[in-house]
Each structure stands twice: as structure tokens, then as C-alpha cells.
Amino acid sequence: MVEFAFLGAAGEVTGSMHVLDTGDDKILLDCGMFQGRRKDAHDKNRRFPLAPEKISSMVLSHAHIDHSGRIPMLTRQGFTGRIITTRPTRDALDYMLLDSGHIQESDAQYLNYKSLRAFLYKAEQSRKKQTLSNRDKSKIKNLLKKTPYELDVASIEALQKEHGLDVVVPLYTMEDARQSLTYIDGYPFGTEVTIGKGTTVKFYVAGHILGSAFSLIKVKRPERTYRILYTGDVGRFDKPILRDPTLNFDEDDRDIDLLITESTYGDREHAPVADLGASMRQVLTRTVERGGTLIIPSFAFGRTQELIYILHELYEAGSVPRVPIYVD
């Protein structure tokens, strides 16, 4: 019997993780990080829902952290199989996972700094019986820094342990992320890859970000072959720098037994992609004419590249004032 279970991104958007149990193998589909309020997300991410050593292999739909962000935890905690994805996704993970490891380390360092600063502040209040001045607060804060922009991590952790304070440990480190990359193999779209006993996966273009894929999984059994399509995140049509999501599947891959798909924007209708340039032109022109600065929050991988492309087209056409663009 083939069974399927949702371990994340069910009832919420982030933390994509699902498991396909073929009877012979447990195959993980994505291994994403929960995102949101720090404490809630941290608690969810700490709990791995199944034993990594029992997973035979993993299929990754794309590189966004809510789909890939817990891979370093998976490999650190005993997973010994292979992680199968597309070649562009494999390349993107070199940057995405290392950056995520850096963020985990930085967050832990900052939380430890805040904890110790609060402890010292309370100690000063208790001894002096009065509220600390801003100058005194600044002195305590700066005592724990090497430079105005660099925390003295070793001193902070040593003082925390000395005073019996809990030390926050990162979910994983940059080194954990670096090690996890050795488990990941990239394959071309349309190539059938073995991921378990009698089980294969083939990738089709999903059009969400560079490398994103629909995963067509076949489980061959004596009585029949089961076909499961896991979409990951589905892209939109007519985007400027990405191929459209696949509509024409190979004839042998069309009779699907189980479809697992996202529904993030399933309750709304998007404006046509072609309208984005006109909207951008209007907003940018109005902002510059008023002497303002336009700030556009955007996902680093995917949306940012699209925005830069559209702005470049507007510049080339002379449709908007040429102002400097900075990407942080």
C-alpha cells in the first residue's frame, strides 16, 4: 500500500514537508522551514516530525527556504540518502542554505546578547535601587561588543553560563549547511531518476522560480503503476524571465492517481503580469516627481530579479526617470 502524510504547510503556508511511504521506502517531499513569529517558528522548527535515519531519499521542489530550509537539520541528524532536485535548484542551494545558516547563527547570537543585557540591567537596578541612565545602559550594551557592529559572542556565552542563563543554540550552522550540500544531486528536467525500490521521479517546469519543478513520481507495483504529482509552488504564466508552468506532460505521465498541490493564492485572481510594468511606471514616476524614495520589499530569490528586469525595461524605453537602484 502507498501512503502519504502531511508534516508541514498544512493549514499554513510555510514549513513544507510531506512523506510518501511506498512500503519499501519513506520518501520525503521538501524539507522546509516554518517562518513567522520568532518563538512559534523556532519551536516548530526544533521538532523534527520523523526519524531522519528512516528516510530513504528526498525530492526537493525548489530552493525557497520554506521548502528547503531544514535540509541541514535533516542531514545532521542521521539522514544518509540522497536529495534529488533540478540542476538550477542545486546551484541555488549553494547560496540559499549557507545564507540561512548564517541567519540562524546571527539570530542565536542576538537573542543571547539580549538575554544577557536584560540580566545585567536588572542586576544594576537591584544594586542601585534606581533606573539606569541612558549612558549607563549604553556602557553595559557596548561592554558586550567587539565593535559597534560586532557582538563579542564568546564573552556573551561565557557570561551566560557563569550566571546560569540559558544559551540559545542555532537550529544549524553555516558548517551544517555546507555539509548538507554534499547530499544533494541535481538532474535535468525530463530525466527519470530512481529514488527508491521501483520508484522514480521526473521533473517538469513549475514556473515559480528558477529551477522550480513539478515532481512526477511513479511507484511500480506488480498489480499496477501509481502516479503521484507533487507540484510544490506553482508559477504564473507570461512572466518575463521564466518559462510557463508545464501544461503538456508526457503521455505516460498524464493519468495521475494523486495530485498534491499548493493553494496559497487559490482564493483570489491575480492581475495580469503584463500590467505590472504599467503599475511600476506610474508609482515610480509619481514618487520621483514628489522628491521621494521608493522602497520595495521583495523576496530575495525570484521576485527581486523580476522587479530588476521590469525596471531595466522601463529604463531602456525611457518610460521612467533614471534613478539609482540599490538591492540590499
mmCIF file with all atom_site columns, C-alpha atoms in Angstrom, residues 19-192:
data_model
loop_
_atom_site.group_PDB
_atom_site.id
_atom_site.type_symbol
_atom_site.label_atom_id
_atom_site.label_alt_id
_atom_site.label_comp_id
_atom_site.label_asym_id
_atom_site.label_entity_id
_atom_site.label_seq_id
_atom_site.pdbx_PDB_ins_code
_atom_site.Cartn_x
_atom_site.Cartn_y
_atom_site.Cartn_z
_atom_site.occupancy
_atom_site.B_iso_or_equiv
_atom_site.pdbx_formal_charge
_atom_site.auth_seq_id
_atom_site.auth_comp_id
_atom_site.auth_asym_id
_atom_site.auth_atom_id
_atom_site.pdbx_PDB_model_num
ATOM 1   C CA . VAL A 1 19  ? 6.300  11.933 3.325   1.00 0.00 ? 19  VAL A CA 1
ATOM 2   C CA . LEU A 1 20  ? 5.452  9.254  0.782   1.00 0.00 ? 20  LEU A CA 1
ATOM 3   C CA . ASP A 1 21  ? 5.570  5.714  2.189   1.00 0.00 ? 21  ASP A CA 1
ATOM 4   C CA . THR A 1 22  ? 5.719  3.115  -0.575  1.00 0.00 ? 22  THR A CA 1
ATOM 5   C CA . GLY A 1 23  ? 6.045  0.181  1.827   1.00 0.00 ? 23  GLY A CA 1
ATOM 6   C CA . ASP A 1 24  ? 9.683  -0.258 0.807   1.00 0.00 ? 24  ASP A CA 1
ATOM 7   C CA . ASP A 1 25  ? 10.825 3.341  1.220   1.00 0.00 ? 25  ASP A CA 1
ATOM 8   C CA . LYS A 1 26  ? 9.936  6.549  3.009   1.00 0.00 ? 26  LYS A CA 1
ATOM 9   C CA . ILE A 1 27  ? 10.484 9.417  0.577   1.00 0.00 ? 27  ILE A CA 1
ATOM 10  C CA . LEU A 1 28  ? 10.442 12.990 1.846   1.00 0.00 ? 28  LEU A CA 1
ATOM 11  C CA . LEU A 1 29  ? 8.963  15.688 -0.377  1.00 0.00 ? 29  LEU A CA 1
ATOM 12  C CA . ASP A 1 30  ? 10.565 19.010 0.603   1.00 0.00 ? 30  ASP A CA 1
ATOM 13  C CA . CYS A 1 31  ? 12.062 19.855 3.997   1.00 0.00 ? 31  CYS A CA 1
ATOM 14  C CA . GLY A 1 32  ? 11.039 23.442 4.590   1.00 0.00 ? 32  GLY A CA 1
ATOM 15  C CA . MET A 1 33  ? 11.402 25.833 7.468   1.00 0.00 ? 33  MET A CA 1
ATOM 16  C CA . PHE A 1 34  ? 8.449  27.315 9.328   1.00 0.00 ? 34  PHE A CA 1
ATOM 17  C CA . GLN A 1 35  ? 8.507  31.105 9.156   1.00 0.00 ? 35  GLN A CA 1
ATOM 18  C CA . GLY A 1 36  ? 6.612  33.725 11.130  1.00 0.00 ? 36  GLY A CA 1
ATOM 19  C CA . ARG A 1 37  ? 6.742  34.882 14.744  1.00 0.00 ? 37  ARG A CA 1
ATOM 20  C CA . ARG A 1 38  ? 10.201 34.023 16.039  1.00 0.00 ? 38  ARG A CA 1
ATOM 21  C CA . LYS A 1 39  ? 9.246  31.909 19.076  1.00 0.00 ? 39  LYS A CA 1
ATOM 22  C CA . ASP A 1 40  ? 6.422  29.992 17.362  1.00 0.00 ? 40  ASP A CA 1
ATOM 23  C CA . ALA A 1 41  ? 8.525  29.272 14.283  1.00 0.00 ? 41  ALA A CA 1
ATOM 24  C CA . HIS A 1 42  ? 11.560 28.359 16.394  1.00 0.00 ? 42  HIS A CA 1
ATOM 25  C CA . ASP A 1 43  ? 9.580  25.825 18.450  1.00 0.00 ? 43  ASP A CA 1
ATOM 26  C CA . LYS A 1 44  ? 8.097  24.205 15.326  1.00 0.00 ? 44  LYS A CA 1
ATOM 27  C CA . ASN A 1 45  ? 11.440 24.034 13.543  1.00 0.00 ? 45  ASN A CA 1
ATOM 28  C CA . ARG A 1 46  ? 13.144 22.394 16.542  1.00 0.00 ? 46  ARG A CA 1
ATOM 29  C CA . ARG A 1 47  ? 10.775 19.413 16.405  1.00 0.00 ? 47  ARG A CA 1
ATOM 30  C CA . PHE A 1 48  ? 11.614 17.104 13.511  1.00 0.00 ? 48  PHE A CA 1
ATOM 31  C CA . PRO A 1 49  ? 8.439  15.066 12.861  1.00 0.00 ? 49  PRO A CA 1
ATOM 32  C CA . LEU A 1 50  ? 10.090 11.757 11.936  1.00 0.00 ? 50  LEU A CA 1
ATOM 33  C CA . ALA A 1 51  ? 13.420 9.999  12.374  1.00 0.00 ? 51  ALA A CA 1
ATOM 34  C CA . PRO A 1 52  ? 15.808 11.210 9.620   1.00 0.00 ? 52  PRO A CA 1
ATOM 35  C CA . GLU A 1 53  ? 17.623 7.861  9.520   1.00 0.00 ? 53  GLU A CA 1
ATOM 36  C CA . LYS A 1 54  ? 14.380 6.153  8.410   1.00 0.00 ? 54  LYS A CA 1
ATOM 37  C CA . ILE A 1 55  ? 14.036 8.327  5.293   1.00 0.00 ? 55  ILE A CA 1
ATOM 38  C CA . SER A 1 56  ? 15.324 6.627  2.131   1.00 0.00 ? 56  SER A CA 1
ATOM 39  C CA . SER A 1 57  ? 15.571 9.700  -0.095  1.00 0.00 ? 57  SER A CA 1
ATOM 40  C CA . MET A 1 58  ? 14.203 13.187 -0.561  1.00 0.00 ? 58  MET A CA 1
ATOM 41  C CA . VAL A 1 59  ? 12.751 15.100 -3.511  1.00 0.00 ? 59  VAL A CA 1
ATOM 42  C CA . LEU A 1 60  ? 13.048 18.906 -3.428  1.00 0.00 ? 60  LEU A CA 1
ATOM 43  C CA . SER A 1 61  ? 10.665 21.055 -5.489  1.00 0.00 ? 61  SER A CA 1
ATOM 44  C CA . HIS A 1 62  ? 12.630 24.340 -5.334  1.00 0.00 ? 62  HIS A CA 1
ATOM 45  C CA . ALA A 1 63  ? 15.143 26.360 -3.333  1.00 0.00 ? 63  ALA A CA 1
ATOM 46  C CA . HIS A 1 64  ? 12.964 28.733 -1.283  1.00 0.00 ? 64  HIS A CA 1
ATOM 47  C CA . ILE A 1 65  ? 13.702 28.318 2.425   1.00 0.00 ? 65  ILE A CA 1
ATOM 48  C CA . ASP A 1 66  ? 10.116 27.400 3.363   1.00 0.00 ? 66  ASP A CA 1
ATOM 49  C CA . HIS A 1 67  ? 10.700 24.308 1.196   1.00 0.00 ? 67  HIS A CA 1
ATOM 50  C CA . SER A 1 68  ? 14.433 23.643 1.731   1.00 0.00 ? 68  SER A CA 1
ATOM 51  C CA . GLY A 1 69  ? 15.419 25.353 4.987   1.00 0.00 ? 69  GLY A CA 1
ATOM 52  C CA . ARG A 1 70  ? 15.572 22.308 7.267   1.00 0.00 ? 70  ARG A CA 1
ATOM 53  C CA . ILE A 1 71  ? 17.777 20.199 4.993   1.00 0.00 ? 71  ILE A CA 1
ATOM 54  C CA . PRO A 1 72  ? 20.882 20.901 7.161   1.00 0.00 ? 72  PRO A CA 1
ATOM 55  C CA . MET A 1 73  ? 18.968 19.602 10.205  1.00 0.00 ? 73  MET A CA 1
ATOM 56  C CA . LEU A 1 74  ? 17.917 16.503 8.252   1.00 0.00 ? 74  LEU A CA 1
ATOM 57  C CA . THR A 1 75  ? 21.471 15.600 7.237   1.00 0.00 ? 75  THR A CA 1
ATOM 58  C CA . ARG A 1 76  ? 22.980 16.478 10.636  1.00 0.00 ? 76  ARG A CA 1
ATOM 59  C CA . GLN A 1 77  ? 20.511 14.237 12.485  1.00 0.00 ? 77  GLN A CA 1
ATOM 60  C CA . GLY A 1 78  ? 21.178 10.986 10.638  1.00 0.00 ? 78  GLY A CA 1
ATOM 61  C CA . PHE A 1 79  ? 19.782 11.059 7.089   1.00 0.00 ? 79  PHE A CA 1
ATOM 62  C CA . THR A 1 80  ? 22.049 9.001  4.814   1.00 0.00 ? 80  THR A CA 1
ATOM 63  C CA . GLY A 1 81  ? 20.164 9.007  1.498   1.00 0.00 ? 81  GLY A CA 1
ATOM 64  C CA . ARG A 1 82  ? 20.295 11.350 -1.478  1.00 0.00 ? 82  ARG A CA 1
ATOM 65  C CA . ILE A 1 83  ? 18.379 14.575 -2.066  1.00 0.00 ? 83  ILE A CA 1
ATOM 66  C CA . ILE A 1 84  ? 17.119 14.792 -5.639  1.00 0.00 ? 84  ILE A CA 1
ATOM 67  C CA . THR A 1 85  ? 16.292 18.098 -7.326  1.00 0.00 ? 85  THR A CA 1
ATOM 68  C CA . THR A 1 86  ? 16.834 20.022 -10.569 1.00 0.00 ? 86  THR A CA 1
ATOM 69  C CA . ARG A 1 87  ? 20.234 21.368 -11.570 1.00 0.00 ? 87  ARG A CA 1
ATOM 70  C CA . PRO A 1 88  ? 19.303 25.068 -11.181 1.00 0.00 ? 88  PRO A CA 1
ATOM 71  C CA . THR A 1 89  ? 17.883 24.380 -7.719  1.00 0.00 ? 89  THR A CA 1
ATOM 72  C CA . ARG A 1 90  ? 21.056 22.529 -6.741  1.00 0.00 ? 90  ARG A CA 1
ATOM 73  C CA . ASP A 1 91  ? 23.112 25.551 -7.782  1.00 0.00 ? 91  ASP A CA 1
ATOM 74  C CA . ALA A 1 92  ? 20.834 27.984 -5.928  1.00 0.00 ? 92  ALA A CA 1
ATOM 75  C CA . LEU A 1 93  ? 21.145 25.994 -2.697  1.00 0.00 ? 93  LEU A CA 1
ATOM 76  C CA . ASP A 1 94  ? 24.862 26.816 -2.562  1.00 0.00 ? 94  ASP A CA 1
ATOM 77  C CA . TYR A 1 95  ? 23.755 30.342 -1.683  1.00 0.00 ? 95  TYR A CA 1
ATOM 78  C CA . MET A 1 96  ? 20.362 29.823 -0.044  1.00 0.00 ? 96  MET A CA 1
ATOM 79  C CA . LEU A 1 97  ? 21.356 27.249 2.590   1.00 0.00 ? 97  LEU A CA 1
ATOM 80  C CA . LEU A 1 98  ? 24.625 28.942 3.538   1.00 0.00 ? 98  LEU A CA 1
ATOM 81  C CA . ASP A 1 99  ? 22.780 32.243 3.911   1.00 0.00 ? 99  ASP A CA 1
ATOM 82  C CA . SER A 1 100 ? 20.156 30.522 6.050   1.00 0.00 ? 100 SER A CA 1
ATOM 83  C CA . GLY A 1 101 ? 22.891 29.021 8.236   1.00 0.00 ? 101 GLY A CA 1
ATOM 84  C CA . HIS A 1 102 ? 24.368 32.497 8.691   1.00 0.00 ? 102 HIS A CA 1
ATOM 85  C CA . ILE A 1 103 ? 20.932 33.840 9.688   1.00 0.00 ? 103 ILE A CA 1
ATOM 86  C CA . GLN A 1 104 ? 20.442 31.027 12.238  1.00 0.00 ? 104 GLN A CA 1
ATOM 87  C CA . GLU A 1 105 ? 23.819 31.799 13.818  1.00 0.00 ? 105 GLU A CA 1
ATOM 88  C CA . SER A 1 106 ? 23.183 35.560 13.846  1.00 0.00 ? 106 SER A CA 1
ATOM 89  C CA . ASP A 1 107 ? 19.708 35.179 15.374  1.00 0.00 ? 107 ASP A CA 1
ATOM 90  C CA . ALA A 1 108 ? 21.037 32.972 18.175  1.00 0.00 ? 108 ALA A CA 1
ATOM 91  C CA . GLN A 1 109 ? 23.854 35.436 18.903  1.00 0.00 ? 109 GLN A CA 1
ATOM 92  C CA . TYR A 1 110 ? 21.428 38.356 19.036  1.00 0.00 ? 110 TYR A CA 1
ATOM 93  C CA . LEU A 1 111 ? 18.998 36.540 21.357  1.00 0.00 ? 111 LEU A CA 1
ATOM 94  C CA . ASN A 1 112 ? 21.851 35.606 23.701  1.00 0.00 ? 112 ASN A CA 1
ATOM 95  C CA . TYR A 1 113 ? 23.018 39.232 23.686  1.00 0.00 ? 113 TYR A CA 1
ATOM 96  C CA . LYS A 1 114 ? 19.502 40.468 24.535  1.00 0.00 ? 114 LYS A CA 1
ATOM 97  C CA . SER A 1 115 ? 19.177 37.910 27.328  1.00 0.00 ? 115 SER A CA 1
ATOM 98  C CA . LEU A 1 116 ? 22.457 38.908 28.960  1.00 0.00 ? 116 LEU A CA 1
ATOM 99  C CA . ARG A 1 117 ? 21.821 42.614 28.517  1.00 0.00 ? 117 ARG A CA 1
ATOM 100 C CA . ALA A 1 118 ? 18.446 42.241 30.275  1.00 0.00 ? 118 ALA A CA 1
ATOM 101 C CA . PHE A 1 119 ? 20.096 40.252 33.082  1.00 0.00 ? 119 PHE A CA 1
ATOM 102 C CA . LEU A 1 120 ? 22.781 42.894 33.640  1.00 0.00 ? 120 LEU A CA 1
ATOM 103 C CA . TYR A 1 121 ? 20.216 45.684 33.500  1.00 0.00 ? 121 TYR A CA 1
ATOM 104 C CA . LYS A 1 122 ? 18.149 44.034 36.250  1.00 0.00 ? 122 LYS A CA 1
ATOM 105 C CA . ALA A 1 123 ? 21.288 43.493 38.327  1.00 0.00 ? 123 ALA A CA 1
ATOM 106 C CA . GLU A 1 124 ? 22.211 47.159 38.051  1.00 0.00 ? 124 GLU A CA 1
ATOM 107 C CA . GLN A 1 125 ? 18.685 48.197 39.020  1.00 0.00 ? 125 GLN A CA 1
ATOM 108 C CA . SER A 1 126 ? 18.724 45.960 42.073  1.00 0.00 ? 126 SER A CA 1
ATOM 109 C CA . ARG A 1 127 ? 22.088 47.285 43.305  1.00 0.00 ? 127 ARG A CA 1
ATOM 110 C CA . LYS A 1 128 ? 21.499 50.979 42.705  1.00 0.00 ? 128 LYS A CA 1
ATOM 111 C CA . LYS A 1 129 ? 17.784 50.995 43.534  1.00 0.00 ? 129 LYS A CA 1
ATOM 112 C CA . GLN A 1 130 ? 17.199 53.422 40.694  1.00 0.00 ? 130 GLN A CA 1
ATOM 113 C CA . THR A 1 131 ? 16.610 53.402 36.963  1.00 0.00 ? 131 THR A CA 1
ATOM 114 C CA . LEU A 1 132 ? 19.783 53.311 34.871  1.00 0.00 ? 132 LEU A CA 1
ATOM 115 C CA . SER A 1 133 ? 20.621 56.361 32.801  1.00 0.00 ? 133 SER A CA 1
ATOM 116 C CA . ASN A 1 134 ? 20.851 56.050 29.037  1.00 0.00 ? 134 ASN A CA 1
ATOM 117 C CA . ARG A 1 135 ? 24.618 56.453 29.396  1.00 0.00 ? 135 ARG A CA 1
ATOM 118 C CA . ASP A 1 136 ? 24.845 53.506 31.812  1.00 0.00 ? 136 ASP A CA 1
ATOM 119 C CA . LYS A 1 137 ? 22.627 51.386 29.571  1.00 0.00 ? 137 LYS A CA 1
ATOM 120 C CA . SER A 1 138 ? 24.922 52.207 26.672  1.00 0.00 ? 138 SER A CA 1
ATOM 121 C CA . LYS A 1 139 ? 28.011 51.254 28.671  1.00 0.00 ? 139 LYS A CA 1
ATOM 122 C CA . ILE A 1 140 ? 26.545 47.854 29.561  1.00 0.00 ? 140 ILE A CA 1
ATOM 123 C CA . LYS A 1 141 ? 25.477 47.257 25.976  1.00 0.00 ? 141 LYS A CA 1
ATOM 124 C CA . ASN A 1 142 ? 28.846 48.251 24.493  1.00 0.00 ? 142 ASN A CA 1
ATOM 125 C CA . LEU A 1 143 ? 30.722 46.122 27.019  1.00 0.00 ? 143 LEU A CA 1
ATOM 126 C CA . LEU A 1 144 ? 29.476 43.059 25.123  1.00 0.00 ? 144 LEU A CA 1
ATOM 127 C CA . LYS A 1 145 ? 30.637 44.183 21.703  1.00 0.00 ? 145 LYS A CA 1
ATOM 128 C CA . LYS A 1 146 ? 33.964 43.951 19.883  1.00 0.00 ? 146 LYS A CA 1
ATOM 129 C CA . THR A 1 147 ? 32.953 46.854 17.635  1.00 0.00 ? 147 THR A CA 1
ATOM 130 C CA . PRO A 1 148 ? 29.716 48.879 17.284  1.00 0.00 ? 148 PRO A CA 1
ATOM 131 C CA . TYR A 1 149 ? 28.568 46.295 14.714  1.00 0.00 ? 149 TYR A CA 1
ATOM 132 C CA . GLU A 1 150 ? 30.092 43.052 16.018  1.00 0.00 ? 150 GLU A CA 1
ATOM 133 C CA . LEU A 1 151 ? 28.989 41.114 19.094  1.00 0.00 ? 151 LEU A CA 1
ATOM 134 C CA . ASP A 1 152 ? 31.585 39.507 21.342  1.00 0.00 ? 152 ASP A CA 1
ATOM 135 C CA . VAL A 1 153 ? 29.940 36.091 21.086  1.00 0.00 ? 153 VAL A CA 1
ATOM 136 C CA . ALA A 1 154 ? 32.476 34.228 23.224  1.00 0.00 ? 154 ALA A CA 1
ATOM 137 C CA . SER A 1 155 ? 32.186 36.709 26.108  1.00 0.00 ? 155 SER A CA 1
ATOM 138 C CA . ILE A 1 156 ? 28.398 36.685 25.945  1.00 0.00 ? 156 ILE A CA 1
ATOM 139 C CA . GLU A 1 157 ? 28.101 32.891 26.111  1.00 0.00 ? 157 GLU A CA 1
ATOM 140 C CA . ALA A 1 158 ? 30.719 32.672 28.879  1.00 0.00 ? 158 ALA A CA 1
ATOM 141 C CA . LEU A 1 159 ? 28.822 35.216 30.992  1.00 0.00 ? 159 LEU A CA 1
ATOM 142 C CA . GLN A 1 160 ? 25.509 33.461 30.347  1.00 0.00 ? 160 GLN A CA 1
ATOM 143 C CA . LYS A 1 161 ? 26.897 30.161 31.594  1.00 0.00 ? 161 LYS A CA 1
ATOM 144 C CA . GLU A 1 162 ? 28.539 31.862 34.565  1.00 0.00 ? 162 GLU A CA 1
ATOM 145 C CA . HIS A 1 163 ? 25.208 33.325 35.660  1.00 0.00 ? 163 HIS A CA 1
ATOM 146 C CA . GLY A 1 164 ? 23.107 30.236 34.885  1.00 0.00 ? 164 GLY A CA 1
ATOM 147 C CA . LEU A 1 165 ? 21.310 31.719 31.877  1.00 0.00 ? 165 LEU A CA 1
ATOM 148 C CA . ASP A 1 166 ? 20.026 29.551 29.026  1.00 0.00 ? 166 ASP A CA 1
ATOM 149 C CA . VAL A 1 167 ? 22.167 29.803 25.894  1.00 0.00 ? 167 VAL A CA 1
ATOM 150 C CA . VAL A 1 168 ? 20.208 29.858 22.623  1.00 0.00 ? 168 VAL A CA 1
ATOM 151 C CA . VAL A 1 169 ? 21.688 27.387 20.128  1.00 0.00 ? 169 VAL A CA 1
ATOM 152 C CA . PRO A 1 170 ? 21.121 27.969 16.379  1.00 0.00 ? 170 PRO A CA 1
ATOM 153 C CA . LEU A 1 171 ? 18.926 25.495 14.506  1.00 0.00 ? 171 LEU A CA 1
ATOM 154 C CA . TYR A 1 172 ? 22.041 24.794 12.453  1.00 0.00 ? 172 TYR A CA 1
ATOM 155 C CA . THR A 1 173 ? 25.276 26.489 11.485  1.00 0.00 ? 173 THR A CA 1
ATOM 156 C CA . MET A 1 174 ? 26.883 27.508 8.222   1.00 0.00 ? 174 MET A CA 1
ATOM 157 C CA . GLU A 1 175 ? 29.078 24.425 8.505   1.00 0.00 ? 175 GLU A CA 1
ATOM 158 C CA . ASP A 1 176 ? 25.978 22.218 8.864   1.00 0.00 ? 176 ASP A CA 1
ATOM 159 C CA . ALA A 1 177 ? 24.604 23.850 5.707   1.00 0.00 ? 177 ALA A CA 1
ATOM 160 C CA . ARG A 1 178 ? 27.895 23.344 3.883   1.00 0.00 ? 178 ARG A CA 1
ATOM 161 C CA . GLN A 1 179 ? 27.930 19.636 4.798   1.00 0.00 ? 179 GLN A CA 1
ATOM 162 C CA . SER A 1 180 ? 24.308 19.176 3.693   1.00 0.00 ? 180 SER A CA 1
ATOM 163 C CA . LEU A 1 181 ? 25.181 20.290 0.164   1.00 0.00 ? 181 LEU A CA 1
ATOM 164 C CA . THR A 1 182 ? 27.193 17.084 -0.332  1.00 0.00 ? 182 THR A CA 1
ATOM 165 C CA . TYR A 1 183 ? 23.929 15.092 -0.143  1.00 0.00 ? 183 TYR A CA 1
ATOM 166 C CA . ILE A 1 184 ? 22.185 16.972 -2.970  1.00 0.00 ? 184 ILE A CA 1
ATOM 167 C CA . ASP A 1 185 ? 22.159 15.874 -6.628  1.00 0.00 ? 185 ASP A CA 1
ATOM 168 C CA . GLY A 1 186 ? 20.814 17.996 -9.500  1.00 0.00 ? 186 GLY A CA 1
ATOM 169 C CA . TYR A 1 187 ? 19.204 16.475 -12.610 1.00 0.00 ? 187 TYR A CA 1
ATOM 170 C CA . PRO A 1 188 ? 17.851 17.909 -15.880 1.00 0.00 ? 188 PRO A CA 1
ATOM 171 C CA . PHE A 1 189 ? 14.131 18.409 -16.364 1.00 0.00 ? 189 PHE A CA 1
ATOM 172 C CA . GLY A 1 190 ? 12.509 15.408 -18.037 1.00 0.00 ? 190 GLY A CA 1
ATOM 173 C CA . THR A 1 191 ? 15.036 12.868 -16.732 1.00 0.00 ? 191 THR A CA 1
ATOM 174 C CA . GLU A 1 192 ? 13.620 9.883  -14.842 1.00 0.00 ? 192 GLU A CA 1
#
